[in-house]
Amino acid sequence: EAGQLPALVRAELRRLFAAPATQRGAEVTVHDPNADRLVIAPVLHDGVSVGALIRLPARPARPTRARPPPRETADRPRYGFARIRGASAALLRAVELARLASVNALPVTLFGESGTGKELFARAIHHEGLRAGGPFVAVNCGSIPAELVESELFGYERGTFTGGRAEGKPGRFEDADGGTLFLDEVSELAGPAQTALLRVLQEREVVRVGGSTPRPIDVRIVAASNRPLLAEVQARRFRRDLFYRLNVLPIDIP
């Protein structure tokens, strides 16, 4: 709420919005002794300021359980925006949005036909972003049998499945804790899995199949689809509330 902002920030916002909309182009840094350094950045649309973002210092990351280094650590130089080649306006716009995505924690949805490089974009967002030190876990939602999707994503407790691991198994959300989970072909998820995914995104915790203990997770979601998700929503094949959770920063890849 505005009343909870530091006094210097409130004063600077009042000054910013008192100016004509066409004259609000520059970022302003506010050094507040009680809130550290804040940056107020006008949001422009067609050259006119329509709002403002306040960037605050990042909070220290909460401790996470010990884990071995991500398997692809040695491959990190392979994944970056420099690997994305092309000069078309559509591609440059996609890379620009992806670079923006890499420096924030918003959910991203990548749209493009098969073979356009959606996973390369997802890896670049991760490896050049705030979570580069954490794991990158990719899941192809279309390749997992419907009856196994929830156990694959959320894990299962011991004794849940005949033939399963005796000690149980963490899911891909737990594997990606502290990093990025790439949900490729997310439109292929069945209804029950969509409902379970929505709850995880809302609560930021997972409950393994066959269990009852919530496990907190800190995961950045990058989803991808070769189908227009809004059309899937209109056809009642994809949950509208899940669509709005995932589609915060959409990027079209030509």
PDB file of C-alpha atoms in Angstrom, residues 81-233:
ATOM      1  CA  PHE A  81      21.613 -14.856 -25.252  1.00  0.00           C
ATOM      2  CA  ALA A  82      24.747 -14.704 -27.410  1.00  0.00           C
ATOM      3  CA  ARG A  83      23.792 -18.168 -28.691  1.00  0.00           C
ATOM      4  CA  ILE A  84      20.545 -16.803 -30.146  1.00  0.00           C
ATOM      5  CA  ARG A  85      21.379 -15.621 -33.658  1.00  0.00           C
ATOM      6  CA  GLY A  86      19.223 -13.539 -35.954  1.00  0.00           C
ATOM      7  CA  ALA A  87      18.415  -9.963 -36.927  1.00  0.00           C
ATOM      8  CA  SER A  88      14.677  -9.916 -37.604  1.00  0.00           C
ATOM      9  CA  ALA A  89      12.613  -7.415 -35.660  1.00  0.00           C
ATOM     10  CA  ALA A  90      10.483 -10.211 -34.176  1.00  0.00           C
ATOM     11  CA  LEU A  91      13.501 -12.143 -32.913  1.00  0.00           C
ATOM     12  CA  LEU A  92      15.218  -9.057 -31.503  1.00  0.00           C
ATOM     13  CA  ARG A  93      11.998  -8.173 -29.680  1.00  0.00           C
ATOM     14  CA  ALA A  94      11.828 -11.704 -28.227  1.00  0.00           C
ATOM     15  CA  VAL A  95      15.446 -11.489 -27.028  1.00  0.00           C
ATOM     16  CA  GLU A  96      14.806  -8.049 -25.524  1.00  0.00           C
ATOM     17  CA  LEU A  97      11.853  -9.396 -23.528  1.00  0.00           C
ATOM     18  CA  ALA A  98      13.843 -12.471 -22.491  1.00  0.00           C
ATOM     19  CA  ARG A  99      16.677 -10.283 -21.188  1.00  0.00           C
ATOM     20  CA  LEU A 100      14.106  -8.336 -19.192  1.00  0.00           C
ATOM     21  CA  ALA A 101      12.748 -11.622 -17.838  1.00  0.00           C
ATOM     22  CA  SER A 102      16.227 -12.724 -16.749  1.00  0.00           C
ATOM     23  CA  VAL A 103      16.565  -9.857 -14.256  1.00  0.00           C
ATOM     24  CA  ASN A 104      13.226 -10.367 -12.521  1.00  0.00           C
ATOM     25  CA  ALA A 105      11.318 -13.274 -11.016  1.00  0.00           C
ATOM     26  CA  LEU A 106       8.070 -13.040 -12.982  1.00  0.00           C
ATOM     27  CA  PRO A 107       6.602 -16.220 -14.500  1.00  0.00           C
ATOM     28  CA  VAL A 108       7.357 -16.404 -18.227  1.00  0.00           C
ATOM     29  CA  THR A 109       5.485 -18.183 -21.011  1.00  0.00           C
ATOM     30  CA  LEU A 110       7.297 -18.834 -24.291  1.00  0.00           C
ATOM     31  CA  PHE A 111       5.151 -19.298 -27.390  1.00  0.00           C
ATOM     32  CA  GLY A 112       6.455 -20.738 -30.644  1.00  0.00           C
ATOM     33  CA  GLU A 113       6.241 -23.648 -33.019  1.00  0.00           C
ATOM     34  CA  SER A 114       8.254 -26.794 -32.336  1.00  0.00           C
ATOM     35  CA  GLY A 115      11.901 -26.254 -33.210  1.00  0.00           C
ATOM     36  CA  THR A 116      11.999 -22.480 -32.723  1.00  0.00           C
ATOM     37  CA  GLY A 117      14.293 -22.687 -29.696  1.00  0.00           C
ATOM     38  CA  LYS A 118      11.972 -22.279 -26.703  1.00  0.00           C
ATOM     39  CA  GLU A 119      14.275 -24.261 -24.407  1.00  0.00           C
ATOM     40  CA  LEU A 120      17.295 -22.234 -25.549  1.00  0.00           C
ATOM     41  CA  PHE A 121      15.425 -19.076 -24.543  1.00  0.00           C
ATOM     42  CA  ALA A 122      14.465 -20.651 -21.198  1.00  0.00           C
ATOM     43  CA  ARG A 123      18.071 -21.644 -20.466  1.00  0.00           C
ATOM     44  CA  ALA A 124      19.345 -18.187 -21.402  1.00  0.00           C
ATOM     45  CA  ILE A 125      16.824 -16.565 -19.061  1.00  0.00           C
ATOM     46  CA  HIS A 126      18.038 -18.852 -16.275  1.00  0.00           C
ATOM     47  CA  HIS A 127      21.800 -18.833 -16.876  1.00  0.00           C
ATOM     48  CA  GLU A 128      22.054 -15.057 -17.324  1.00  0.00           C
ATOM     49  CA  GLY A 129      19.560 -14.247 -14.590  1.00  0.00           C
ATOM     50  CA  LEU A 130      19.183 -14.004 -10.849  1.00  0.00           C
ATOM     51  CA  ARG A 131      19.008 -17.794 -10.397  1.00  0.00           C
ATOM     52  CA  ALA A 132      22.066 -18.782 -12.403  1.00  0.00           C
ATOM     53  CA  GLY A 133      23.582 -20.419  -9.324  1.00  0.00           C
ATOM     54  CA  GLY A 134      20.607 -22.745  -8.903  1.00  0.00           C
ATOM     55  CA  PRO A 135      19.446 -25.765 -10.902  1.00  0.00           C
ATOM     56  CA  PHE A 136      17.677 -25.622 -14.256  1.00  0.00           C
ATOM     57  CA  VAL A 137      15.179 -28.481 -14.525  1.00  0.00           C
ATOM     58  CA  ALA A 138      13.322 -29.151 -17.782  1.00  0.00           C
ATOM     59  CA  VAL A 139      10.115 -31.184 -17.950  1.00  0.00           C
ATOM     60  CA  ASN A 140       8.292 -32.095 -21.168  1.00  0.00           C
ATOM     61  CA  CYS A 141       4.700 -32.213 -19.954  1.00  0.00           C
ATOM     62  CA  GLY A 142       3.545 -33.871 -23.172  1.00  0.00           C
ATOM     63  CA  SER A 143       5.818 -36.890 -22.777  1.00  0.00           C
ATOM     64  CA  ILE A 144       4.676 -37.946 -19.292  1.00  0.00           C
ATOM     65  CA  PRO A 145       1.695 -40.340 -19.039  1.00  0.00           C
ATOM     66  CA  ALA A 146      -1.285 -38.519 -17.504  1.00  0.00           C
ATOM     67  CA  GLU A 147      -1.428 -40.863 -14.509  1.00  0.00           C
ATOM     68  CA  LEU A 148       2.210 -40.126 -13.629  1.00  0.00           C
ATOM     69  CA  VAL A 149       2.328 -36.341 -14.099  1.00  0.00           C
ATOM     70  CA  GLU A 150       1.629 -35.434 -10.466  1.00  0.00           C
ATOM     71  CA  SER A 151       4.154 -37.895  -9.037  1.00  0.00           C
ATOM     72  CA  GLU A 152       6.739 -36.661 -11.576  1.00  0.00           C
ATOM     73  CA  LEU A 153       6.188 -32.992 -10.733  1.00  0.00           C
ATOM     74  CA  PHE A 154       5.508 -33.227  -7.002  1.00  0.00           C
ATOM     75  CA  GLY A 155       7.181 -36.492  -5.972  1.00  0.00           C
ATOM     76  CA  TYR A 156       5.770 -39.345  -3.916  1.00  0.00           C
ATOM     77  CA  GLU A 157       6.161 -40.735  -0.417  1.00  0.00           C
ATOM     78  CA  ARG A 158       7.481 -44.164   0.461  1.00  0.00           C
ATOM     79  CA  GLY A 159       5.045 -47.003  -0.121  1.00  0.00           C
ATOM     80  CA  THR A 160       2.838 -44.987  -2.458  1.00  0.00           C
ATOM     81  CA  PHE A 161       3.446 -47.080  -5.580  1.00  0.00           C
ATOM     82  CA  THR A 162       4.166 -50.754  -6.043  1.00  0.00           C
ATOM     83  CA  GLY A 163       7.542 -50.871  -7.686  1.00  0.00           C
ATOM     84  CA  GLY A 164       8.361 -47.283  -6.692  1.00  0.00           C
ATOM     85  CA  ARG A 165      11.399 -46.318  -4.686  1.00  0.00           C
ATOM     86  CA  ALA A 166      11.128 -47.657  -1.154  1.00  0.00           C
ATOM     87  CA  GLU A 167      12.253 -44.320   0.307  1.00  0.00           C
ATOM     88  CA  GLY A 168       9.979 -42.244  -1.913  1.00  0.00           C
ATOM     89  CA  LYS A 169      11.134 -39.734  -4.504  1.00  0.00           C
ATOM     90  CA  PRO A 170      11.305 -35.929  -4.738  1.00  0.00           C
ATOM     91  CA  GLY A 171       9.514 -34.372  -7.691  1.00  0.00           C
ATOM     92  CA  ARG A 172      10.826 -31.962 -10.269  1.00  0.00           C
ATOM     93  CA  PHE A 173       9.667 -28.978  -8.198  1.00  0.00           C
ATOM     94  CA  GLU A 174      11.909 -30.070  -5.334  1.00  0.00           C
ATOM     95  CA  ASP A 175      14.747 -30.768  -7.787  1.00  0.00           C
ATOM     96  CA  ALA A 176      14.417 -27.174  -9.054  1.00  0.00           C
ATOM     97  CA  ASP A 177      14.294 -25.560  -5.592  1.00  0.00           C
ATOM     98  CA  GLY A 178      16.334 -22.358  -5.681  1.00  0.00           C
ATOM     99  CA  GLY A 179      16.404 -22.359  -9.482  1.00  0.00           C
ATOM    100  CA  THR A 180      14.181 -22.560 -12.557  1.00  0.00           C
ATOM    101  CA  LEU A 181      11.607 -25.160 -13.604  1.00  0.00           C
ATOM    102  CA  PHE A 182      10.981 -25.230 -17.360  1.00  0.00           C
ATOM    103  CA  LEU A 183       7.542 -26.684 -18.159  1.00  0.00           C
ATOM    104  CA  ASP A 184       7.653 -27.437 -21.868  1.00  0.00           C
ATOM    105  CA  GLU A 185       4.354 -28.096 -23.701  1.00  0.00           C
ATOM    106  CA  VAL A 186       2.447 -27.023 -20.599  1.00  0.00           C
ATOM    107  CA  SER A 187      -0.820 -27.052 -22.587  1.00  0.00           C
ATOM    108  CA  GLU A 188      -0.635 -30.867 -22.588  1.00  0.00           C
ATOM    109  CA  LEU A 189      -1.258 -31.110 -18.832  1.00  0.00           C
ATOM    110  CA  ALA A 190      -4.516 -32.854 -17.955  1.00  0.00           C
ATOM    111  CA  GLY A 191      -7.141 -31.109 -15.815  1.00  0.00           C
ATOM    112  CA  PRO A 192      -6.192 -32.648 -12.422  1.00  0.00           C
ATOM    113  CA  ALA A 193      -2.513 -31.828 -12.981  1.00  0.00           C
ATOM    114  CA  GLN A 194      -3.429 -28.244 -13.905  1.00  0.00           C
ATOM    115  CA  THR A 195      -5.352 -27.916 -10.638  1.00  0.00           C
ATOM    116  CA  ALA A 196      -2.434 -29.305  -8.616  1.00  0.00           C
ATOM    117  CA  LEU A 197       0.031 -27.009 -10.417  1.00  0.00           C
ATOM    118  CA  LEU A 198      -2.142 -23.976  -9.697  1.00  0.00           C
ATOM    119  CA  ARG A 199      -2.147 -24.788  -5.987  1.00  0.00           C
ATOM    120  CA  VAL A 200       1.648 -25.116  -5.914  1.00  0.00           C
ATOM    121  CA  LEU A 201       2.034 -21.739  -7.613  1.00  0.00           C
ATOM    122  CA  GLN A 202      -0.362 -20.133  -5.153  1.00  0.00           C
ATOM    123  CA  GLU A 203       0.970 -21.686  -1.962  1.00  0.00           C
ATOM    124  CA  ARG A 204       4.676 -22.004  -2.920  1.00  0.00           C
ATOM    125  CA  GLU A 205       4.791 -25.453  -1.411  1.00  0.00           C
ATOM    126  CA  VAL A 206       4.368 -29.025  -2.620  1.00  0.00           C
ATOM    127  CA  VAL A 207       2.795 -32.074  -1.037  1.00  0.00           C
ATOM    128  CA  ARG A 208       4.157 -35.341  -2.371  1.00  0.00           C
ATOM    129  CA  VAL A 209       1.670 -37.882  -3.713  1.00  0.00           C
ATOM    130  CA  GLY A 210       0.665 -40.144  -0.832  1.00  0.00           C
ATOM    131  CA  GLY A 211       1.837 -37.629   1.763  1.00  0.00           C
ATOM    132  CA  SER A 212       0.388 -34.790   3.806  1.00  0.00           C
ATOM    133  CA  THR A 213       3.429 -32.717   4.765  1.00  0.00           C
ATOM    134  CA  PRO A 214       3.830 -29.440   2.819  1.00  0.00           C
ATOM    135  CA  ARG A 215       7.360 -28.775   1.612  1.00  0.00           C
ATOM    136  CA  PRO A 216       8.201 -25.103   0.889  1.00  0.00           C
ATOM    137  CA  ILE A 217       9.765 -24.494  -2.499  1.00  0.00           C
ATOM    138  CA  ASP A 218      11.390 -21.481  -4.153  1.00  0.00           C
ATOM    139  CA  VAL A 219      11.072 -22.036  -7.892  1.00  0.00           C
ATOM    140  CA  ARG A 220      10.890 -19.679 -10.861  1.00  0.00           C
ATOM    141  CA  ILE A 221       8.544 -21.014 -13.552  1.00  0.00           C
ATOM    142  CA  VAL A 222       9.223 -20.706 -17.268  1.00  0.00           C
ATOM    143  CA  ALA A 223       6.511 -22.418 -19.312  1.00  0.00           C
ATOM    144  CA  ALA A 224       6.350 -23.050 -23.054  1.00  0.00           C
ATOM    145  CA  SER A 225       3.628 -23.963 -25.502  1.00  0.00           C
ATOM    146  CA  ASN A 226       3.331 -24.441 -29.238  1.00  0.00           C
ATOM    147  CA  ARG A 227      -0.376 -23.696 -28.966  1.00  0.00           C
ATOM    148  CA  PRO A 228      -1.950 -20.321 -28.117  1.00  0.00           C
ATOM    149  CA  LEU A 229      -2.887 -20.821 -24.463  1.00  0.00           C
ATOM    150  CA  LEU A 230      -5.683 -18.265 -24.600  1.00  0.00           C
ATOM    151  CA  ALA A 231      -7.338 -20.315 -27.346  1.00  0.00           C
ATOM    152  CA  GLU A 232      -6.960 -23.390 -25.119  1.00  0.00           C
ATOM    153  CA  VAL A 233      -8.656 -21.477 -22.305  1.00  0.00           C
TER     154      VAL A 233
END
